Coordinates of N, CA and C in Angstrom, one line a residue:
X71 N 108.5 117.0 97.3 CA 108.5 116.7 96.3 C 108.2 115.7 96.4
X72 N 108.4 114.8 95.3 CA 108.3 113.7 95.0 C 110.3 113.3 94.8
X73 N 110.6 111.5 95.4 CA 111.3 111.4 95.4 C 111.2 109.8 94.5
X74 N 112.6 109.0 94.9 CA 112.3 107.9 94.9 C 114.5 107.7 95.2
X75 N 114.3 107.1 96.0 CA 115.4 105.9 97.1 C 116.0 105.2 96.0
X76 N 117.7 104.7 96.0 CA 117.6 102.9 95.5 C 119.1 103.1 95.9
X77 N 119.4 102.4 96.3 CA 120.1 102.1 97.1 C 121.5 102.3 95.8
X78 N 121.6 103.4 94.6 CA 122.6 103.4 94.5 C 122.0 105.5 94.0
X79 N 121.6 105.7 95.0 CA 121.2 107.7 95.0 C 119.9 107.8 94.2
X80 N 119.6 108.7 94.3 CA 117.9 108.5 94.5 C 116.8 110.0 93.5
X81 N 116.8 109.7 92.7 CA 116.0 110.7 92.0 C 115.2 111.6 92.3
X82 N 114.3 112.4 91.7 CA 113.6 113.4 92.4 C 112.5 114.3 90.6
X83 N 111.5 113.6 91.1 CA 110.0 114.5 89.9 C 110.7 115.8 89.3
X84 N 110.5 115.7 87.9 CA 110.0 117.5 87.7 C 108.2 117.2 87.8
X85 N 107.9 119.1 88.1 CA 106.7 119.0 88.4 C 105.7 118.4 87.5
X86 N 105.7 118.2 87.2 CA 104.9 117.2 85.8 C 105.1 115.7 85.7
X87 N 106.2 115.6 85.6 CA 105.9 114.4 86.2 C 105.7 113.6 87.4
X88 N 105.7 114.4 88.5 CA 104.7 114.4 90.4 C 103.5 114.6 89.9
X89 N 102.7 115.5 89.4 CA 101.3 115.5 89.1 C 100.8 114.4 88.5
X90 N 101.3 114.0 86.8 CA 100.4 113.2 86.5 C 100.4 111.8 87.4
X91 N 101.6 111.2 87.5 CA 101.6 109.8 88.6 C 100.9 110.5 90.4
X92 N 100.7 111.4 91.0 CA 100.0 111.7 91.8 C 98.7 112.3 91.3
X93 N 97.9 112.5 90.0 CA 96.4 112.3 89.4 C 96.2 110.8 89.4
X94 N 96.9 109.7 89.8 CA 96.6 108.3 89.1 C 95.4 107.6 90.1
X95 N 94.4 107.3 90.2 CA 93.6 106.8 91.0 C 94.1 105.3 90.9
X96 N 94.4 104.4 92.3 CA 95.5 103.7 92.5 C 95.4 102.2 92.2
X97 N 94.3 101.9 90.7 CA 94.0 100.9 90.1 C 94.8 101.0 88.7
X98 N 94.6 102.8 88.5 CA 95.4 103.5 87.6 C 97.1 103.4 88.1
X99 N 97.3 103.4 89.3 CA 98.6 103.4 90.0 C 99.9 101.7 89.5
X100 N 99.0 100.8 89.8 CA 99.0 99.3 90.2 C 99.2 99.3 88.3
X101 N 98.5 99.6 87.9 CA 98.7 99.3 85.8 C 99.5 100.1 85.3
X102 N 100.0 100.7 86.2 CA 101.1 101.2 85.6 C 102.6 100.2 86.7
X103 N 102.0 100.1 87.9 CA 104.1 99.0 88.2 C 103.7 97.5 87.4
X104 N 102.4 96.8 87.9 CA 102.9 95.8 85.9 C 103.3 95.9 85.0
X105 N 103.1 97.0 84.1 CA 104.1 97.6 82.9 C 105.0 96.2 83.0
X106 N 106.3 96.4 81.8 CA 106.9 96.3 81.2 C 108.8 96.8 81.7
X107 N 108.7 98.7 82.0 CA 109.0 99.2 82.7 C 108.4 99.8 83.5
X108 N 108.3 99.8 84.9 CA 107.1 100.4 85.3 C 108.0 102.0 85.5
X109 N 107.3 103.2 85.7 CA 108.3 105.4 85.6 C 108.6 104.1 87.1
X110 N 109.4 105.0 87.1 CA 110.2 104.8 89.8 C 108.9 106.0 89.8
X111 N 108.8 107.5 89.0 CA 108.1 107.9 89.9 C 106.3 107.1 90.4
X112 N 106.2 106.1 89.6 CA 105.1 105.8 90.5 C 105.6 104.7 91.1
X113 N 106.7 103.6 90.5 CA 107.1 102.9 92.3 C 106.7 104.1 93.2
X114 N 107.7 105.7 94.3 CA 108.6 105.9 94.7 C 106.6 106.5 95.0
X115 N 105.5 106.8 94.0 CA 103.9 107.3 94.4 C 103.1 105.7 95.8
X116 N 103.2 104.5 94.2 CA 103.2 103.4 95.2 C 103.0 103.3 96.9
X117 N 104.6 103.8 96.4 CA 105.3 103.3 98.5 C 104.5 103.8 99.1
X118 N 104.9 105.7 98.7 CA 104.5 106.6 99.4 C 102.3 105.9 99.8
X119 N 101.9 105.4 99.1 CA 100.4 105.5 99.1 C 99.9 103.8 100.2
X120 N 100.7 103.7 100.5 CA 100.7 102.1 101.0 C 100.6 101.2 99.7
X121 N 100.9 101.0 98.8 CA 99.7 100.5 97.1 C 101.1 98.7 97.9
X122 N 101.9 99.9 97.8 CA 104.1 99.1 97.2 C 104.2 98.9 99.0
X123 N 104.5 97.7 99.4 CA 104.8 97.7 100.4 C 105.5 96.3 100.5
X124 N 106.8 96.7 101.9 CA 108.1 95.8 102.0 C 107.4 94.2 103.1
X125 N 108.2 93.4 103.3 CA 107.7 93.0 104.7 C 109.8 91.9 103.9
X126 N 109.9 91.6 105.6 CA 111.1 90.6 105.4 C 110.9 89.6 104.9
X127 N 109.7 88.6 104.7 CA 110.0 87.8 104.2 C 109.4 87.6 102.6
X128 N 108.3 88.8 102.8 CA 107.6 89.0 101.2 C 108.2 88.9 100.3
X129 N 109.4 90.4 100.4 CA 110.2 90.8 99.7 C 109.4 91.9 99.2
X130 N 109.3 93.0 98.4 CA 108.4 94.4 98.1 C 107.1 93.5 97.7
X131 N 105.5 93.9 97.2 CA 104.5 92.9 96.8 C 104.3 94.3 97.2
X132 N 102.3 93.5 96.4 CA 101.2 94.8 96.5 C 100.6 94.6 97.6
X133 N 100.0 95.8 98.1 CA 99.2 95.6 99.5 C 98.5 94.5 99.3
X134 N 98.0 93.7 100.4 CA 96.8 92.9 100.3 C 95.3 94.0 100.6
X135 N 95.2 95.1 100.8 CA 94.3 95.7 100.7 C 94.1 97.1 99.6
X136 N 93.7 96.8 98.5 CA 93.7 98.1 98.3 C 92.6 98.5 97.6
X137 N 92.1 100.3 98.0 CA 91.0 101.3 97.6 C 91.3 101.4 96.2
X138 N 90.5 100.8 95.6 CA 90.4 101.2 94.1 C 89.5 103.0 94.0

């Protein structure tokens, strides 16, 4: 089950939401992330695929090598 954890709690995707974001290509997922208000489950999927990574010096950022 796709779940996004935040400091204030966590939310779990409905099956339809999970199927939608898991069906996105890496390029489509990145496009979702740069939108005005990204889908929280797209964020969770990007973290799971290591497209969105955390570095103590840089914070959250897109990984250097994203395979489309």
